[in-house]
Tab-separated table of C-alpha atoms in Angstrom:
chain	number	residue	atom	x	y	z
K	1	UNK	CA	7.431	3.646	-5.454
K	2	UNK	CA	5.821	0.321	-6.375
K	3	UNK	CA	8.703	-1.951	-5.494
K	4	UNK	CA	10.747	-2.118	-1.832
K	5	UNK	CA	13.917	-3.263	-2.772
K	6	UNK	CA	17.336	-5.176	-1.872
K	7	UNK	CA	18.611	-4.494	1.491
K	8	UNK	CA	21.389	-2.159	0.869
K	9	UNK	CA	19.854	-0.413	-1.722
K	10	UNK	CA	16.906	0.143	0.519
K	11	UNK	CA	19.480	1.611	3.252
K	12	UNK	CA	21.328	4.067	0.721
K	13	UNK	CA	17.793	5.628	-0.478
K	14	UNK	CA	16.908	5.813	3.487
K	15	UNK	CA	17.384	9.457	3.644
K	16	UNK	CA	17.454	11.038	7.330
K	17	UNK	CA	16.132	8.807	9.652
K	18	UNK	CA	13.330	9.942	11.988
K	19	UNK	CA	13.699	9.824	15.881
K	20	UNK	CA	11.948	6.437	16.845
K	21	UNK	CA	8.768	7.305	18.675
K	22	UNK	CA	9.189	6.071	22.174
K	23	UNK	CA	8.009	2.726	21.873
K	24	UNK	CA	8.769	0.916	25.406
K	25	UNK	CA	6.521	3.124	26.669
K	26	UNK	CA	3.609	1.948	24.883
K	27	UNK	CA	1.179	-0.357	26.604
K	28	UNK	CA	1.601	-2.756	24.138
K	29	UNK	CA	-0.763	-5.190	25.579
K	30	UNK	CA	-3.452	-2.695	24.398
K	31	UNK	CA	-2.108	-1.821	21.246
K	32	UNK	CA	-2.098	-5.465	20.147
K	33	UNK	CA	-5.232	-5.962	20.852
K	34	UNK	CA	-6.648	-2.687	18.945
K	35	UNK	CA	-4.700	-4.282	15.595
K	36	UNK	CA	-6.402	-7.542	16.176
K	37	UNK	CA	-9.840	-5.789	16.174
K	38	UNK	CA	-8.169	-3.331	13.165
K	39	UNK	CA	-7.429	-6.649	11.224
K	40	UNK	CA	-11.436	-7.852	11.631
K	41	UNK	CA	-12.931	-4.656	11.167
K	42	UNK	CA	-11.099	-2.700	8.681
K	43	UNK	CA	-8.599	-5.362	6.817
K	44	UNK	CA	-11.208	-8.770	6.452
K	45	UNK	CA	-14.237	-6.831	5.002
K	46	UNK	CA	-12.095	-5.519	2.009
K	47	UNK	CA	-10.435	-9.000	1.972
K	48	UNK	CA	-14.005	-10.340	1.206
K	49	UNK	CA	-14.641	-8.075	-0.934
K	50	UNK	CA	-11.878	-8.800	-3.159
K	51	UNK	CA	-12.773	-12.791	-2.551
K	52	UNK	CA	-10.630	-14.173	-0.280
K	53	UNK	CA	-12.498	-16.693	1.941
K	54	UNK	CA	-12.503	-16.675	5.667
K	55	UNK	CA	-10.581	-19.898	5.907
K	56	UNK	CA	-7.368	-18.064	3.821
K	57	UNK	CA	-7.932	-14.603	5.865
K	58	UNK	CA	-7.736	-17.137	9.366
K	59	UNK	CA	-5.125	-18.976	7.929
K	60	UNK	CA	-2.915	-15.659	7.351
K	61	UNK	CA	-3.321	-13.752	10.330
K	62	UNK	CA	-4.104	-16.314	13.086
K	63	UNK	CA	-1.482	-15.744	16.063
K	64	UNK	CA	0.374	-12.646	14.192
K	65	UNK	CA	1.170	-9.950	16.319
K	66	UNK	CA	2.719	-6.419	15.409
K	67	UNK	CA	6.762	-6.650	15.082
K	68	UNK	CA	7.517	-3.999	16.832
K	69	UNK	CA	11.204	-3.594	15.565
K	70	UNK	CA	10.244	-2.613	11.946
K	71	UNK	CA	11.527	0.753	11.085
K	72	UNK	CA	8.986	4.014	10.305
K	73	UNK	CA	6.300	2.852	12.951
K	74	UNK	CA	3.808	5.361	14.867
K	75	UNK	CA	1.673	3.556	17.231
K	76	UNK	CA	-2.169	4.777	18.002
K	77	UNK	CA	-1.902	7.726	20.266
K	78	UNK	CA	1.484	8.997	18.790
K	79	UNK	CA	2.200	11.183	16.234
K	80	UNK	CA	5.300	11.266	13.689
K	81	UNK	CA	7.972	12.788	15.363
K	82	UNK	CA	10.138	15.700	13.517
K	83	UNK	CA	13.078	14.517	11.982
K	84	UNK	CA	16.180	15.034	14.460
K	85	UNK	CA	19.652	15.865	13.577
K	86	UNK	CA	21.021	12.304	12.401
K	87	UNK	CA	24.150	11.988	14.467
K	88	UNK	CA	24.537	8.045	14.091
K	89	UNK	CA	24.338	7.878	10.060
K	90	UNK	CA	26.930	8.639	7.386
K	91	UNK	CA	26.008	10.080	4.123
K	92	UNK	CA	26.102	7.026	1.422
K	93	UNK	CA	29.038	7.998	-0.561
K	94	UNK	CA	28.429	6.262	-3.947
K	95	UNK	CA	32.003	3.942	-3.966
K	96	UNK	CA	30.317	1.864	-0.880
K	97	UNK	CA	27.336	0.631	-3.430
K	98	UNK	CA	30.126	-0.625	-6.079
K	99	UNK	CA	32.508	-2.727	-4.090
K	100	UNK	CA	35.271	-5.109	-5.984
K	101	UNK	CA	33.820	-7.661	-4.127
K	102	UNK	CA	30.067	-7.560	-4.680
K	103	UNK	CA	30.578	-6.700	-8.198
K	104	UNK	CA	32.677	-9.616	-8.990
K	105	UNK	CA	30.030	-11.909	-7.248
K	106	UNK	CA	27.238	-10.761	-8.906
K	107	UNK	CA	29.135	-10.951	-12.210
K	108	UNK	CA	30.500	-14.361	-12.117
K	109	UNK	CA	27.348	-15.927	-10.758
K	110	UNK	CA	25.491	-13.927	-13.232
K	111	UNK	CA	27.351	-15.638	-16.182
K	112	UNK	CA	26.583	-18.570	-15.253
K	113	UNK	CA	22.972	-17.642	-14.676
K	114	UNK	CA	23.036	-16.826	-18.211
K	115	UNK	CA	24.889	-20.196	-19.273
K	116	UNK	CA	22.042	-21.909	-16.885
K	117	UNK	CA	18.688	-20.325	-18.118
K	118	UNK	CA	20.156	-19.443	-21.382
K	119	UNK	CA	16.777	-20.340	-22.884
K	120	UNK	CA	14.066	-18.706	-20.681
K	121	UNK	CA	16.006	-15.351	-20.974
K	122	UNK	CA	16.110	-15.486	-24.477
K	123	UNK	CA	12.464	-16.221	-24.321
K	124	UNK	CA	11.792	-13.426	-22.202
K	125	UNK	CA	13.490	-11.117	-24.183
K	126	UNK	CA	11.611	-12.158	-27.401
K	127	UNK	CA	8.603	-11.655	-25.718
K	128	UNK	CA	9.315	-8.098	-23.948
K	129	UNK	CA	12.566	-6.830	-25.600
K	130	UNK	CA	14.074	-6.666	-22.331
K	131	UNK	CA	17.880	-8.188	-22.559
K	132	UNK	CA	18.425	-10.708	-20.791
K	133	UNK	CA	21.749	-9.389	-19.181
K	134	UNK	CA	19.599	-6.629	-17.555
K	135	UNK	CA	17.131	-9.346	-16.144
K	136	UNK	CA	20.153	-10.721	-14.815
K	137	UNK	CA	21.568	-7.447	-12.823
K	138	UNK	CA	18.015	-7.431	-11.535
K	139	UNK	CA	18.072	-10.610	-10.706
K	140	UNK	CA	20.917	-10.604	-8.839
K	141	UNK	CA	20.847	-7.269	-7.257
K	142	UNK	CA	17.509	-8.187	-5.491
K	143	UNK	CA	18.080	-11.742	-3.736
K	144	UNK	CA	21.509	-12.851	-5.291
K	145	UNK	CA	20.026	-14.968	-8.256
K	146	UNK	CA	17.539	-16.721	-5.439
K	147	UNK	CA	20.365	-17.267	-3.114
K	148	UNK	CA	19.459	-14.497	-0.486
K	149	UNK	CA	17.459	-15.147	2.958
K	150	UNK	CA	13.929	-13.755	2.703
K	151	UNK	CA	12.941	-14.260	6.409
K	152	UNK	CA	10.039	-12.851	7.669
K	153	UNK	CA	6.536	-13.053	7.293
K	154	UNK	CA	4.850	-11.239	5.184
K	155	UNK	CA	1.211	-10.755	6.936
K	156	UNK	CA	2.810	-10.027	10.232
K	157	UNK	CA	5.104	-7.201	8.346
K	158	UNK	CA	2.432	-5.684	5.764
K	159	UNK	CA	-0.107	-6.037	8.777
K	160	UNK	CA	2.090	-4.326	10.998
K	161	UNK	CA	3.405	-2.208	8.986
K	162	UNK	CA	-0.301	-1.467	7.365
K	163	UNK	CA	-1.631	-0.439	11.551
K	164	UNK	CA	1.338	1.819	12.505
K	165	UNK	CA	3.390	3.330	9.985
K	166	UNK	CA	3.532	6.418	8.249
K	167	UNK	CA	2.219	4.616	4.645
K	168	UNK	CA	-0.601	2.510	6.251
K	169	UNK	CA	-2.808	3.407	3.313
K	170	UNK	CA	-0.237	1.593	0.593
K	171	UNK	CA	0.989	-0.725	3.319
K	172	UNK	CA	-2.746	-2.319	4.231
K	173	UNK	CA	-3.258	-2.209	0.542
K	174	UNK	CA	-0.576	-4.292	-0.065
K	175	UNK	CA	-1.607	-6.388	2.985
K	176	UNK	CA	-5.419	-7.142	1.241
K	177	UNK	CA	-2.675	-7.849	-2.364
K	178	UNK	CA	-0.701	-10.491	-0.296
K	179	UNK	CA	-4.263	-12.278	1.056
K	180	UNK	CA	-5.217	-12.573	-2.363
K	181	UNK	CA	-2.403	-14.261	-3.547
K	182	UNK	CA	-2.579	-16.490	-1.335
K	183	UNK	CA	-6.554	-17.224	-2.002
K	184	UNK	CA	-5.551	-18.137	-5.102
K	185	UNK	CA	-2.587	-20.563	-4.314
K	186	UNK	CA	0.544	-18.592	-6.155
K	187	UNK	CA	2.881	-19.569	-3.955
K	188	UNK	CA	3.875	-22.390	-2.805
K	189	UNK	CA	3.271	-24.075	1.201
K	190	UNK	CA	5.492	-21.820	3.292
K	191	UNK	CA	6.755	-19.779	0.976
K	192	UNK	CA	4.889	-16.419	1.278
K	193	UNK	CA	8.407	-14.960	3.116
K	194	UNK	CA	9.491	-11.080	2.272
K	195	UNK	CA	11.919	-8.653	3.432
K	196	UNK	CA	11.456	-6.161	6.105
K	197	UNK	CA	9.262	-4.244	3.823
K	198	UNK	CA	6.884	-7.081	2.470
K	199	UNK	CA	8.705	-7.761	-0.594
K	200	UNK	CA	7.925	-11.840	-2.134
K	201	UNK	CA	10.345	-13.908	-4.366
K	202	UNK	CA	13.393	-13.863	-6.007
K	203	UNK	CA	13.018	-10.716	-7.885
K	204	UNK	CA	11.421	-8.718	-4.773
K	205	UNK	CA	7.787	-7.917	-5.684
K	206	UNK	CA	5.601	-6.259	-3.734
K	207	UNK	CA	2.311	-8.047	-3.627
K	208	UNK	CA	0.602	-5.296	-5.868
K	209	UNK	CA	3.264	-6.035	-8.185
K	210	UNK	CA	3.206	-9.809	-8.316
K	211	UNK	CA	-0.715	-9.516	-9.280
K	212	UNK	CA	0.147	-7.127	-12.072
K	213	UNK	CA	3.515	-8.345	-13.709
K	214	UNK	CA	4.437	-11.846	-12.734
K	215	UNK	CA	4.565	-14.370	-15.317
K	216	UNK	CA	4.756	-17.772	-16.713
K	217	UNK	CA	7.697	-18.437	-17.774
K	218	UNK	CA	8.259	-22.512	-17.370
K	219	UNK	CA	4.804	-22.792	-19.067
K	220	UNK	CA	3.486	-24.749	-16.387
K	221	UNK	CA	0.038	-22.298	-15.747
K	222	UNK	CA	1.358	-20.441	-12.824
K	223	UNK	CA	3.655	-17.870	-12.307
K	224	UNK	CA	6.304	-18.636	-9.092
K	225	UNK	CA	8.594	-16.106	-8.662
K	226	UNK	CA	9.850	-18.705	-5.470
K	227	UNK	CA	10.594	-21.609	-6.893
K	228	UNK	CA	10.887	-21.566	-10.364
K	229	UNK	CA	13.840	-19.538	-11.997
K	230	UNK	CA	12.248	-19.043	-15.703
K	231	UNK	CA	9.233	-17.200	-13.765
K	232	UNK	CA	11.350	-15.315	-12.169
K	233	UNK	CA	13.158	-14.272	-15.214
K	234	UNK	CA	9.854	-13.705	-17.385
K	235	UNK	CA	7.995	-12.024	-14.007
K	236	UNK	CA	11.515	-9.382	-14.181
K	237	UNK	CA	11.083	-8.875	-17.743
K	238	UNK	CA	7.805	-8.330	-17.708
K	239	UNK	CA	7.912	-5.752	-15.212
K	240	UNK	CA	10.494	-3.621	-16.804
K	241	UNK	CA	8.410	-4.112	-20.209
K	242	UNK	CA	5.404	-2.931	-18.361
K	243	UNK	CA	7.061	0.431	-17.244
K	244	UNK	CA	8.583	1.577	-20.783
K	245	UNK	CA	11.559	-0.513	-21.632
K	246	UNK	CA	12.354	0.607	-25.268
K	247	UNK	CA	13.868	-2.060	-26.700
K	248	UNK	CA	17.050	-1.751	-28.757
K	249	UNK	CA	18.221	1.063	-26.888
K	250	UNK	CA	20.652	0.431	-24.233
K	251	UNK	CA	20.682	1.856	-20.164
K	252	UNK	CA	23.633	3.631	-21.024
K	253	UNK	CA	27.408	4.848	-21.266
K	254	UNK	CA	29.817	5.790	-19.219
K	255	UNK	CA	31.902	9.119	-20.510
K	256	UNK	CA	34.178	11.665	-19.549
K	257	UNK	CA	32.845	14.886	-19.736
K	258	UNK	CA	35.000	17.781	-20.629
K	259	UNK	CA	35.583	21.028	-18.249
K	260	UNK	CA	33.402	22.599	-20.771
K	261	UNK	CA	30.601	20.988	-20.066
K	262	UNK	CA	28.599	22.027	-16.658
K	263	UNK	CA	27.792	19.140	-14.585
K	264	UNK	CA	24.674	21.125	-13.855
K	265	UNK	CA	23.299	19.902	-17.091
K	266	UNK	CA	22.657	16.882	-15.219
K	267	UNK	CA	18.997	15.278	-14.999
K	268	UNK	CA	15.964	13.627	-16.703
K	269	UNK	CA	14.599	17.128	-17.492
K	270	UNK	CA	17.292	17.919	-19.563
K	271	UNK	CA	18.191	15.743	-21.856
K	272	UNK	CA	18.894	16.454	-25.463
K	273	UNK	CA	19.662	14.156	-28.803
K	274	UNK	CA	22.863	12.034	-27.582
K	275	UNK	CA	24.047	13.699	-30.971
K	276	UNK	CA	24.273	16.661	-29.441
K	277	UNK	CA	26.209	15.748	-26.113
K	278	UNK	CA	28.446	14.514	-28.797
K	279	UNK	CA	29.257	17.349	-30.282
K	280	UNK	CA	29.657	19.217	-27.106
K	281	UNK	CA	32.744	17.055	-26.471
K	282	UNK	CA	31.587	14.164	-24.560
K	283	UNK	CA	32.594	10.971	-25.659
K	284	UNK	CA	32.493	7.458	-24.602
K	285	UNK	CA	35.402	6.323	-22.318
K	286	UNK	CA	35.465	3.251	-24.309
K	287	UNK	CA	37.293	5.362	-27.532
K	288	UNK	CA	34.633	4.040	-29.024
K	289	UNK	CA	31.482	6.746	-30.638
K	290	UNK	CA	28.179	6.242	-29.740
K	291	UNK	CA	25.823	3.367	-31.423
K	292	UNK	CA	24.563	5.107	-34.594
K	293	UNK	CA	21.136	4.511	-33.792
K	294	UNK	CA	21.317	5.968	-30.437
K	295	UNK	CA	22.520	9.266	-31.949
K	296	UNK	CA	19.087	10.423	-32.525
K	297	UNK	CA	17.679	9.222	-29.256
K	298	UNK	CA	17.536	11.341	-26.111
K	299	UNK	CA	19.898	11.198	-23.449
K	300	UNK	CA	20.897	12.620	-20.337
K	301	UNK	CA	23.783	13.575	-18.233
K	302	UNK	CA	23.880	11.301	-15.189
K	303	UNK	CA	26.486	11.966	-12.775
K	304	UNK	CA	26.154	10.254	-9.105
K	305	UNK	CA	29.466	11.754	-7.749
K	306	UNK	CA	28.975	14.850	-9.577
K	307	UNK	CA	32.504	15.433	-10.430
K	308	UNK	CA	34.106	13.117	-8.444
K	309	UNK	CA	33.410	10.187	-9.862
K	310	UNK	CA	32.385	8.328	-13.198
K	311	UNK	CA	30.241	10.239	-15.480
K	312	UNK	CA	27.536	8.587	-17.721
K	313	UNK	CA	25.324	9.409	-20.523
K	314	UNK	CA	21.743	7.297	-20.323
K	315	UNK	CA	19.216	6.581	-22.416
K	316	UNK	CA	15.266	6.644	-20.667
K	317	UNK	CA	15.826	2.920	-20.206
K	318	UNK	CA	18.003	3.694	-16.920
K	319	UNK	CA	14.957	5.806	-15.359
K	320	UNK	CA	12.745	2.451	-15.901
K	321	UNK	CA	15.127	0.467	-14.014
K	322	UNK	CA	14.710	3.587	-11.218
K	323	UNK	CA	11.208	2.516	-11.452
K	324	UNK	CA	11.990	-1.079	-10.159
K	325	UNK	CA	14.136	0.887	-7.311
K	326	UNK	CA	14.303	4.830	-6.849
K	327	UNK	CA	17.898	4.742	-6.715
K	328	UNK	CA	20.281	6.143	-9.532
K	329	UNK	CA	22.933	3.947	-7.789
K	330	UNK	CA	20.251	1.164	-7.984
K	331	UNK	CA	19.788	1.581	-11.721
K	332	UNK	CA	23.379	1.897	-12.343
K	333	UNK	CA	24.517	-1.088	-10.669
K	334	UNK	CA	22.094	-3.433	-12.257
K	335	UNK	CA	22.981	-1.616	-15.869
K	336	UNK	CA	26.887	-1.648	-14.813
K	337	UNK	CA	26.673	-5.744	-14.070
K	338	UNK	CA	24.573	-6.482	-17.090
K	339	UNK	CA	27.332	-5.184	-19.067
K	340	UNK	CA	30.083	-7.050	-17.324
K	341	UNK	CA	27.975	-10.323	-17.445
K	342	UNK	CA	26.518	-9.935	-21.179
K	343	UNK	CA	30.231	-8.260	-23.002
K	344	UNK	CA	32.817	-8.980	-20.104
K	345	UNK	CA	33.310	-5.387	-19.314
K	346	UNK	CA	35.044	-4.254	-16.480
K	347	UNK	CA	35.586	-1.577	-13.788
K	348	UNK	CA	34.312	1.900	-14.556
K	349	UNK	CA	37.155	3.616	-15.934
K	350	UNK	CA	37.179	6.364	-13.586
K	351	UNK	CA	37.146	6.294	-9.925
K	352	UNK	CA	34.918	6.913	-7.075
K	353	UNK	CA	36.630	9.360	-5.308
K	354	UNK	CA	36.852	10.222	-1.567
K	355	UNK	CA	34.123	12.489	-0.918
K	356	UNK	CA	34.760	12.992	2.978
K	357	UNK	CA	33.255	11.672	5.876
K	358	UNK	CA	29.920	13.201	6.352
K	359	UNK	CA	26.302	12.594	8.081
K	360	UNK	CA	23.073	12.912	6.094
K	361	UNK	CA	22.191	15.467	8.029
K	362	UNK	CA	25.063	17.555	6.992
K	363	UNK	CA	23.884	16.778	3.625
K	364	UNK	CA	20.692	18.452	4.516
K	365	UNK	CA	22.142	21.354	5.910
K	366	UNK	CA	23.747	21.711	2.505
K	367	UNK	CA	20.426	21.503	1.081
K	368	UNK	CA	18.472	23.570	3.866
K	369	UNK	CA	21.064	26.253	2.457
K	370	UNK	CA	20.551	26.100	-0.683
K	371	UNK	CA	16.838	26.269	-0.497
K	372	UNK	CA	16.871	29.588	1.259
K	373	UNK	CA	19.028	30.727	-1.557
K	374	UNK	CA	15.921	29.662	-4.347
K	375	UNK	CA	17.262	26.577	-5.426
K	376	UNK	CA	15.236	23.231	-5.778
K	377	UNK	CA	16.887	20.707	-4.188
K	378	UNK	CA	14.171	17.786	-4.605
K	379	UNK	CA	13.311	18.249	-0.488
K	380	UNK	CA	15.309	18.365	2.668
K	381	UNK	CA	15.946	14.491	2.957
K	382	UNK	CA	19.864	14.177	3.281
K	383	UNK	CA	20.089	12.604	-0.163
K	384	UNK	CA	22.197	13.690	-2.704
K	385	UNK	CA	19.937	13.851	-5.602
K	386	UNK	CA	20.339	14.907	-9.073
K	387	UNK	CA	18.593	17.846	-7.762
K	388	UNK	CA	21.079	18.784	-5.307
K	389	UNK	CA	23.681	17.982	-6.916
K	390	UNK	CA	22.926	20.325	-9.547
K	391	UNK	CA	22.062	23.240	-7.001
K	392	UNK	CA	25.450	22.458	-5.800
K	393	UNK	CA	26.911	23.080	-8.864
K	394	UNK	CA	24.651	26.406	-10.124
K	395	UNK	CA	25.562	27.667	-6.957
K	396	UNK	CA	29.545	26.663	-7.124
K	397	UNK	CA	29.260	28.469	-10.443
K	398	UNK	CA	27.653	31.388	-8.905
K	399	UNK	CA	30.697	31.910	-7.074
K	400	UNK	CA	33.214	31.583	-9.595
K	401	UNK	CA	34.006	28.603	-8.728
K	402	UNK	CA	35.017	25.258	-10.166
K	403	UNK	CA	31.555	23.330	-9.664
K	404	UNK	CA	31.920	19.896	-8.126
K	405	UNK	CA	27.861	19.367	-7.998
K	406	UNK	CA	28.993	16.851	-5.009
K	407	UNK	CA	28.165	17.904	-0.908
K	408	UNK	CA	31.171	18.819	0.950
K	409	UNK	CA	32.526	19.404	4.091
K	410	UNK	CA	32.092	22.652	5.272
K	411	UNK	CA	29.799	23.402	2.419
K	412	UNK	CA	27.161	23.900	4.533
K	413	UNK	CA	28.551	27.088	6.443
K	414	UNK	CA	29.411	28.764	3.025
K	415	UNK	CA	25.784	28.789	2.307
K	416	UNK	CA	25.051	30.363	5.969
């Protein structure tokens, strides 16, 4: 994944979490001192190597020390610890991601977003064919249009994070991306702030990511995805542009889809002509048919509640906005505000219903069962997937019964 993303997005793709290796009984003393002498031996000579001077490397990492409250951490002399049973957790039903209330903020501050930088989103979309209204659900789904706290440091998190964690690898790379930025003065004085996962700016970069997408937007030679608002629109558009945006196609549709159809069909892998979910009965909940020029394009049957919830037909511009966060909830929110800030649309017309109160380690029972049974679930993570929710509905069907491709209570002992 090259992007960390906003906070509750990042806790809805957490999956199970991992019993925290028993920290306290580190001797920290000692293990600070080993990632000073990591951050001369092993992070400074590739630092050099990619040209940033001594003076930026000193200026970065004098006086850091490891933040030890991060999450996914495994100090020198411990090992990852098995996943336990999560007993603290509930499962991320999808109606908590789409509240009245966060929707309608990022909607009305979005439209007036769009009244505000009217012209560098236009520009931005002339330039990438990415619509501004998307840029926007981005935009606002990642640090609330520039409005969010960013509070931490990034050098003490990536370093931290690059010493002791289960991704050191990406994390120190990103650590040696984040020293070269600031050898080269992107950012402004103070500003080099992320989230808990190093992410910069108002649209959330990782460091990798500023050096390869952001742009210039205010046409002022430098590209600062802090400060200036038309980067940060140009640096989002440029992004999704970068990972496949077809332009003139839209994210999506939401539709009801008939009994007929098997909400097993769901998933990137099988998508057909949108013609052809057409004619199988699904239609637009709008009354309204499908674009004629999307008729001929592929689509695919996206269903995050499975049954018990809104159904949607996208387009392979939704799976680029899963690029910018692995998240199908991700994608649809920013796609789902976009429309209400570009055409005034509003709720989903059907709703999220209650799926029961369950852990995400119930959920991966469910999927520990239906892995012994031959189905692929996408991996034992307590996330249900597109993967798992189709099991769950090949193996409902297997039954003879109505399929639901949604986790359930109980489910879990019916596959025992």
């Amino acid at each position: 994944m090259r992007l960390f993303r906003s906070f509750a997005a990042l806790a809805l793709a957490a999956g199970i979490i991992a019993a925290a290796p028993p920290l306290q009984a580190q001797d920290r003393a000692a293990v600070e001192r080993q990632f000073r002498g990591w951050l001369e031996d092993t992070v400074w000579p590739r630092a050099d190597a990619e040209g940033v001077s001594r003076g930026t490397f000193t200026d970065a990492t004098a006086g850091i020390t490891l933040d030890w409250d991060l999450p996914d951490l495994v100090p020198p002399g411990s090992a990852p610890t098995v996943p336990e049973r999560q007993r603290q957790s509930e499962f991320g039903a999808p109606a908590r991601y789409f509240t009245p209330g966060g929707l309608s903020s990022a909607t009305s501050v979005g439209r007036e977003m769009a009244r505000r930088h009217a012209g560098a989103l236009s520009a931005a979309e002339r330039a990438t064919g990415v619509p501004g209204h998307i840029v926007l659900g981005i935009w606002g789904r990642e640090s609330g249009y520039g409005r969010a706290s960013i509070p931490h440091d990034v050098f003490r998190v990536l370093g931290t994070k690059g010493f002791m964690s289960t991704r050191a690898d990406y994390f120190t790379d990103e650590l040696v991306a984040a020293l070269r930025i600031a050898e080269a003065g992107h950012a402004p004085e103070g500003a080099m702030k992320s989230s808990w996962a190093g992410a910069l700016g108002q649209p959330q970069f990782m460091p990798t990511s500023f050096l390869e997408h952001a742009a210039d937007g205010d046409g002022d030679g430098r590209a600062d995805i802090w400060r200036s608002e038309a980067d940060t629109i140009a640096s989002i558009a440029a992004y999704l542009a970068h990972h496949g945006w077809v332009a003139g196609r839209d994210w999506g549709f939401e539709v009801d889809v008939p009994a007929s159809v098997s909400c097993a069909l769901e998933g990137p892998d099988q998508g057909r002509p949108i013609r052809e979910w057409a004619d199988m009965g699904i239609a637009r909940v709008s009354g309204r048919a499908f674009p004629d020029h999307e008729l001929a394009g592929e689509g695919y049957l996206m269903m995050p509640a499975g049954r018990l919830g809104p159904a949607f037909v996208v387009t392979p511009n939704f799976y680029v906005l899963k690029d910018y966060n692995m998240s199908d909830l991700y994608a649809l929110f920013v796609g789902h505000v976009g429309d209400r800030i570009a055409y005034g649309s509003g709720n989903f017309s059907e709703d999220w219903q209650d799926v029961g109160r369950m852990l995400r380690s119930d959920v991966a029972d469910i999927q520990s069962g239906l892995v012994a049974q031959g189905h692929d679930v996408g991996g034992v993570d307590g996330l249900a997937g597109f993967k798992t929710r189709r099991s769950i509905g090949r193996w409902q069907e297997a039954r003879g019964e109505r399929a639901t491709c949604f986790p359930a209570p109980g489910m879990a002992d019916a596959l025992r």
